[in-house]
Coordinates of C-alpha atoms in Angstrom, one line a residue:
M96 CA 3.7 59.7 -15.5
R97 CA 2.2 56.0 -15.3
T98 CA 2.5 54.6 -11.6
E99 CA 2.0 51.1 -10.6
R100 CA -1.2 50.1 -8.3
N101 CA 0.0 49.0 -4.7
L102 CA -0.7 45.5 -3.9
T103 CA -3.3 44.5 -1.3
R104 CA -3.4 41.9 1.3
L105 CA -5.9 40.0 -1.1
D106 CA -4.2 40.3 -3.9
R107 CA -0.6 39.0 -2.3
V108 CA -2.8 35.8 -1.0
F109 CA -4.2 35.3 -4.5
A110 CA -0.6 35.7 -5.4
R111 CA 0.5 33.0 -3.4
L112 CA -2.1 30.7 -4.7
D113 CA -1.1 30.6 -8.1
R114 CA 1.1 27.9 -9.3
E115 CA 4.9 28.6 -9.8
P116 CA 6.3 28.3 -13.3
E117 CA 8.6 25.7 -12.3
R118 CA 10.1 23.9 -9.1
P119 CA 12.0 26.1 -7.0
A120 CA 15.5 25.6 -7.1
H121 CA 16.4 25.7 -3.5
L122 CA 13.7 24.1 -1.4
D123 CA 14.7 24.4 2.4
V124 CA 15.4 20.6 3.5
P125 CA 16.1 20.2 7.4
E126 CA 19.6 18.7 7.9
M127 CA 20.6 16.6 10.9
S128 CA 22.3 19.2 12.7
R129 CA 24.3 19.1 16.2
H130 CA 21.2 21.2 17.5
R131 CA 18.7 18.6 16.2
I132 CA 20.5 15.7 17.4
A133 CA 20.9 17.5 21.0
L134 CA 17.1 17.6 21.2
F135 CA 16.5 13.9 20.1
S136 CA 19.0 12.7 22.6
G137 CA 17.5 15.0 25.6
T138 CA 13.8 13.6 24.0
L139 CA 14.6 10.2 24.0
A140 CA 16.2 10.1 27.5
F141 CA 12.8 11.8 29.1
Y142 CA 11.1 8.9 27.1
I143 CA 13.1 6.3 28.8
A144 CA 12.6 8.1 32.2
I145 CA 8.9 7.8 31.7
V146 CA 8.6 4.6 31.0
W147 CA 11.0 3.5 33.9
A148 CA 8.8 5.8 36.2
V149 CA 5.8 3.7 34.9
L150 CA 7.4 0.6 35.4
I151 CA 8.6 0.8 38.8
T152 CA 5.6 2.3 40.1
S153 CA 6.7 5.3 41.1
W154 CA 5.3 9.0 42.4
L155 CA 4.3 9.3 38.6
V156 CA 2.0 6.5 39.0
R157 CA 0.5 7.6 42.3
L158 CA 0.1 11.2 40.3
D159 CA -1.9 9.2 37.6
W160 CA -4.4 7.7 40.5
Q161 CA -4.8 11.4 42.1
V162 CA -5.9 12.8 38.6
M163 CA -8.2 10.1 38.2
F164 CA -9.8 10.5 41.3
F165 CA -10.0 13.8 40.9
R166 CA -12.4 13.5 38.0
P167 CA -11.9 16.8 35.9
Y168 CA -15.0 16.1 33.9
Q169 CA -17.3 16.2 37.0
Q170 CA -15.5 19.2 38.3
W171 CA -15.7 21.2 35.3
P172 CA -18.9 19.9 33.6
E173 CA -19.7 23.3 31.3
I174 CA -16.7 22.3 29.1
H175 CA -17.6 18.7 28.5
A176 CA -18.9 19.8 25.2
F177 CA -16.1 21.8 23.9
V178 CA -13.4 19.6 25.0
D179 CA -15.3 16.5 22.8
Y180 CA -14.7 18.4 19.8
Y181 CA -11.3 19.8 20.5
V182 CA -9.9 16.2 21.1
V183 CA -10.9 15.5 17.4
L184 CA -7.9 17.7 16.6
G185 CA -5.9 14.2 17.5
Q186 CA -7.6 11.8 15.8
R187 CA -5.5 10.3 13.2
G188 CA -8.2 10.3 10.3
P189 CA -9.7 13.9 10.2
T190 CA -6.2 15.5 10.7
A191 CA -4.7 13.5 8.4
V192 CA -7.0 14.2 5.8
M193 CA -7.0 18.2 6.4
V194 CA -3.1 18.3 6.7
A195 CA -2.7 16.2 3.3
A196 CA -5.1 18.4 1.4
W197 CA -2.9 21.0 2.4
L198 CA 0.3 19.5 1.5
G199 CA -1.3 18.2 -1.8
W200 CA -1.8 22.0 -2.7
R201 CA 2.1 22.7 -1.8
S202 CA 2.9 19.8 -3.8
W203 CA 1.1 20.9 -7.2
R204 CA 2.2 24.7 -6.4
Q205 CA 5.9 23.5 -5.8
H206 CA 6.0 20.8 -8.6
T207 CA 7.1 18.5 -5.7
L208 CA 6.0 15.7 -4.0
R209 CA 8.4 16.2 -1.0
P210 CA 5.4 17.4 1.2
L211 CA 3.0 14.5 0.9
L212 CA 6.0 12.1 0.8
A213 CA 7.2 13.3 4.1
L214 CA 3.6 13.5 5.7
G215 CA 3.7 9.5 4.7
A216 CA 6.7 9.0 6.3
S217 CA 5.9 10.4 9.5
L218 CA 2.7 9.1 9.7
L219 CA 4.2 5.7 9.1
L220 CA 6.9 5.9 11.5
L221 CA 3.9 6.7 14.2
N222 CA 2.2 3.7 13.6
V223 CA 5.1 1.6 13.8
T224 CA 6.9 2.8 16.9
V225 CA 3.5 4.0 18.8
G226 CA 1.8 1.1 18.0
A227 CA 4.6 -1.4 19.0
A228 CA 4.9 0.5 22.6
K229 CA 1.4 0.1 22.8
I230 CA 0.8 -3.4 22.4
G231 CA 4.4 -4.3 23.9
M232 CA 3.4 -2.6 27.3
G233 CA -0.4 -3.3 27.3
R234 CA -1.2 -1.2 29.9
L235 CA -4.9 -0.5 31.0
G236 CA -6.9 3.0 30.9
P237 CA -8.5 4.4 33.8
H238 CA -11.7 3.1 33.2
Y239 CA -10.5 -0.4 33.3
A240 CA -8.1 -0.2 36.1
T241 CA -8.3 -3.0 38.6
T242 CA -5.8 -2.3 41.4
I243 CA -5.4 1.0 42.8
G244 CA -2.1 2.2 43.0
A245 CA -0.7 -0.3 40.7
N246 CA 1.0 0.7 37.1
E247 CA -1.3 -1.6 35.2
M248 CA 1.3 -2.7 32.8
W249 CA 0.9 -6.1 30.8
R250 CA -2.7 -6.4 31.4
G251 CA -3.8 -6.4 27.7
G252 CA -4.6 -2.5 27.1
D253 CA -3.1 -0.2 24.4
I254 CA -3.3 3.4 25.7
F255 CA 0.5 3.9 26.8
P256 CA 1.6 5.9 25.5
S257 CA -1.3 8.5 24.3
G258 CA -2.0 7.9 20.4
H259 CA -4.0 11.2 20.5
T260 CA -1.1 13.5 21.7
A261 CA 1.7 11.7 19.5
N262 CA -0.7 11.9 16.3
A263 CA -1.5 15.9 17.0
V264 CA 2.3 16.4 17.3
V265 CA 3.3 14.5 14.2
T266 CA 0.2 15.9 12.0
W267 CA 0.4 19.6 13.2
G268 CA 4.0 19.7 13.5
I269 CA 4.9 18.0 9.9
L270 CA 3.6 21.6 9.0
A271 CA 6.3 23.5 10.9
Y272 CA 8.9 20.9 9.5
L273 CA 7.7 21.7 5.8
A274 CA 7.4 25.7 6.4
S275 CA 9.2 27.6 4.2
T276 CA 10.7 30.5 6.1
P277 CA 12.2 30.6 9.7
R278 CA 9.6 32.8 10.9
A279 CA 6.7 30.8 10.0
R280 CA 8.6 27.3 11.0
R281 CA 8.5 29.1 14.9
W282 CA 5.0 29.9 14.5
L283 CA 3.8 26.8 13.6
S284 CA 6.3 25.3 15.8
A285 CA 4.3 26.8 18.9
L286 CA 0.8 26.6 17.6
S287 CA 1.8 22.4 16.9
A288 CA 3.0 22.5 20.5
V289 CA 0.2 24.2 22.2
T290 CA -2.1 21.8 20.0
S291 CA -1.0 18.6 20.7
L292 CA -0.5 19.7 24.7
G293 CA -4.3 20.4 24.7
V294 CA -5.4 16.9 22.9
G295 CA -3.7 15.3 25.6
M296 CA -4.8 17.5 28.6
S297 CA -8.4 16.5 27.0
T298 CA -8.0 13.3 27.1
V299 CA -7.1 13.3 30.9
Y300 CA -10.0 15.4 31.4
L301 CA -12.2 12.7 29.5
G302 CA -10.6 10.5 31.6
T303 CA -9.4 8.0 28.9
H304 CA -5.8 8.1 29.4
W305 CA -3.2 8.7 32.4
L306 CA -1.3 11.9 32.6
S307 CA 1.9 9.4 32.2
D308 CA 0.5 8.7 29.0
V309 CA 0.2 12.0 27.4
L310 CA 3.5 12.8 28.9
L311 CA 5.2 9.8 26.7
G312 CA 2.7 10.5 23.6
W313 CA 4.0 13.9 23.3
A314 CA 7.8 12.7 23.8
A315 CA 7.0 9.9 21.2
G316 CA 5.7 12.2 18.4
L317 CA 8.4 14.8 19.2
L318 CA 10.9 12.2 18.6
I319 CA 9.6 11.1 15.1
L320 CA 9.4 14.8 14.0
L321 CA 13.3 15.0 14.9
A322 CA 14.3 11.8 13.3
L323 CA 12.6 13.1 9.9
P324 CA 15.6 14.6 8.6
W325 CA 17.8 10.9 8.6
F326 CA 14.8 9.8 6.2
E327 CA 15.1 12.7 3.5
P328 CA 17.6 10.8 1.3
L329 CA 14.9 7.7 1.0
I330 CA 12.2 10.6 0.2
G331 CA 14.4 12.0 -2.6
R332 CA 15.1 8.5 -4.3
T333 CA 11.1 7.7 -3.6
E334 CA 10.4 11.2 -5.4
T335 CA 12.8 10.7 -8.4
W336 CA 11.2 6.9 -8.6
I337 CA 7.9 7.9 -8.8
L338 CA 8.3 10.9 -11.4
G339 CA 10.3 8.8 -13.5
L340 CA 7.7 6.3 -13.5
R341 CA 5.3 9.0 -14.4
D342 CA 7.5 10.2 -17.2
R343 CA 8.0 6.7 -18.6
W344 CA 4.1 6.0 -18.4
S345 CA 3.5 9.0 -20.5
A346 CA 5.9 8.5 -23.3
R347 CA 4.6 5.1 -23.6
H348 CA 1.1 6.3 -23.6
R349 CA 2.4 8.9 -26.5
R350 CA 3.8 6.0 -28.5
T351 CA 0.4 3.8 -28.4
A352 CA -1.9 6.6 -29.2
P353 CA -3.2 6.8 -32.9
A354 CA -1.4 9.1 -35.2
K355 CA -3.8 11.5 -36.7
E356 CA -3.8 11.6 -40.9
P357 CA -1.9 14.8 -41.9
V358 CA -4.3 17.3 -43.5
A359 CA -3.3 18.2 -47.4
A360 CA -2.9 22.1 -47.6
P361 CA -5.6 23.7 -50.0
V362 CA -4.3 24.4 -53.8
V363 CA -4.2 28.2 -54.5
L364 CA -5.0 28.8 -58.2
T365 CA -4.1 31.8 -60.2
H366 CA -5.9 33.5 -62.9
P367 CA -3.6 33.3 -65.9
V368 CA -5.3 36.9 -67.3
T369 CA -6.0 38.9 -64.1
G370 CA -3.6 37.4 -61.7
R371 CA -5.6 36.8 -58.8
E372 CA -5.6 34.0 -56.5
G373 CA -8.1 31.8 -55.9
T374 CA -9.8 28.9 -54.4
P375 CA -10.3 25.2 -56.7
A376 CA -13.7 24.4 -57.7
R377 CA -15.3 21.6 -55.6
E378 CA -15.8 18.6 -57.6
P379 CA -19.6 16.6 -57.1
V380 CA -19.5 14.0 -54.3
A381 CA -20.9 11.4 -57.3
A382 CA -18.8 12.0 -59.9
S383 CA -18.7 10.5 -63.3
R384 CA -15.7 9.6 -65.5
P385 CA -13.5 12.5 -66.2
R386 CA -14.1 14.4 -69.6
A387 CA -11.4 14.9 -71.6
P388 CA -10.4 18.5 -72.1
A389 CA -12.3 20.5 -75.1
Y390 CA -9.7 22.7 -77.1
L391 CA -11.3 24.8 -79.7
T392 CA -9.6 25.9 -82.9
P393 CA -7.7 29.2 -83.1
G394 CA -9.6 31.7 -85.4
P395 CA -12.8 33.9 -85.6
H396 CA -16.1 31.8 -84.6
T397 CA -19.4 32.7 -86.3
T398 CA -22.6 33.3 -84.5
R399 CA -25.4 30.7 -83.8
S400 CA -27.5 32.0 -86.8
D401 CA -24.8 32.1 -89.4
R402 CA -24.0 28.2 -88.9
T403 CA -25.1 25.7 -91.3
P404 CA -27.1 23.1 -89.7
V405 CA -25.8 19.6 -89.8
T406 CA -28.6 16.7 -90.2
P407 CA -27.1 13.6 -88.8
A408 CA -26.8 10.6 -91.4
G409 CA -29.6 7.9 -91.1
S410 CA -32.3 7.8 -88.7
R411 CA -31.8 7.8 -84.7
R412 CA -34.5 4.9 -83.8
P413 CA -33.1 1.7 -83.8
P414 CA -33.9 -0.5 -87.0
H415 CA -36.8 -3.2 -86.4
A416 CA -37.4 -6.2 -88.5
D417 CA -40.9 -5.3 -88.9
R418 CA -40.7 -1.9 -90.2
H419 CA -39.5 -0.6 -93.6
P420 CA -37.8 2.5 -93.8
R421 CA -39.5 5.8 -94.8
S422 CA -37.3 6.5 -97.8
A423 CA -38.5 3.0 -99.2
A424 CA -41.9 3.5 -101.1
P425 CA -44.8 1.5 -100.3
A426 CA -45.7 -1.7 -101.9
A427 CA -49.0 -1.2 -104.7
R428 CA -52.2 -2.9 -102.8
P429 CA -53.9 -5.0 -105.5
L430 CA -57.3 -3.3 -107.2
S431 CA -60.2 -5.1 -106.2
G432 CA -63.6 -4.4 -108.1
G433 CA -64.0 -3.6 -111.5

């Protein structure tokens, strides 16, 4: 009785790395449900409340100054080296490259461009919304503050909201957004939330951002993830257009490619007596005129010794004016003497 081998964990990992034969029929595309709309509305209200609290120089601004005067990087200097490396998880360049590599593999495996297009759409929204808020409010950071207790708004700065925190929320949260199973989505959501919050607190520790900058950046990144289902139809149309453009280019390339000359099949000859098949003899490369086939007369043939020799008529030498033929008699010489 034949029994199948139990798959180990490593076998299942390699099976996941193999490419699927075709695009999955049912890809989980999040929709704008009531639950998501409620979360989006609550996050937007939180975003507006943070901005308003900073504008009116409320208790939140006083808390920002207290944390700045506390100087966490001086209180715990032993973790300074670790925080310097950890904050890289919020920088746009390195994180975008790492996540794009993973989503590119998923796009290749599932025969779809949706993961890469969703990442591109989220990063575009991040640059537009967060960049516009930074330039529009122009808040100075803790290292460049001029007046103690002021909100430092419209002073030419660009740190409100925190770009590191918003980028960490969007870049790592897109993995949870594109997760294929509910369990993976829950785990990745918790992991991205902890990672982004840790990146924000790292900027507060280093003194590059106010605490309110981190709260607003966290809300700004979450708003982008919650609004992505509204852009799914546009992502689908873009994917269809790109794939159609690829198919048209491939068809045009096939039409312009030079056609190969057909190779003639070899002729198989059959022996008239034995009936065996054989290949025809090769013709010489520098062949002269084709000779006419020689036909033998039917009947018995004599051996070479019994044949009568045939002498060619005439001489084989070409005629010469000064020479006499051998058959002619030589001329008589005159006799001299006496």
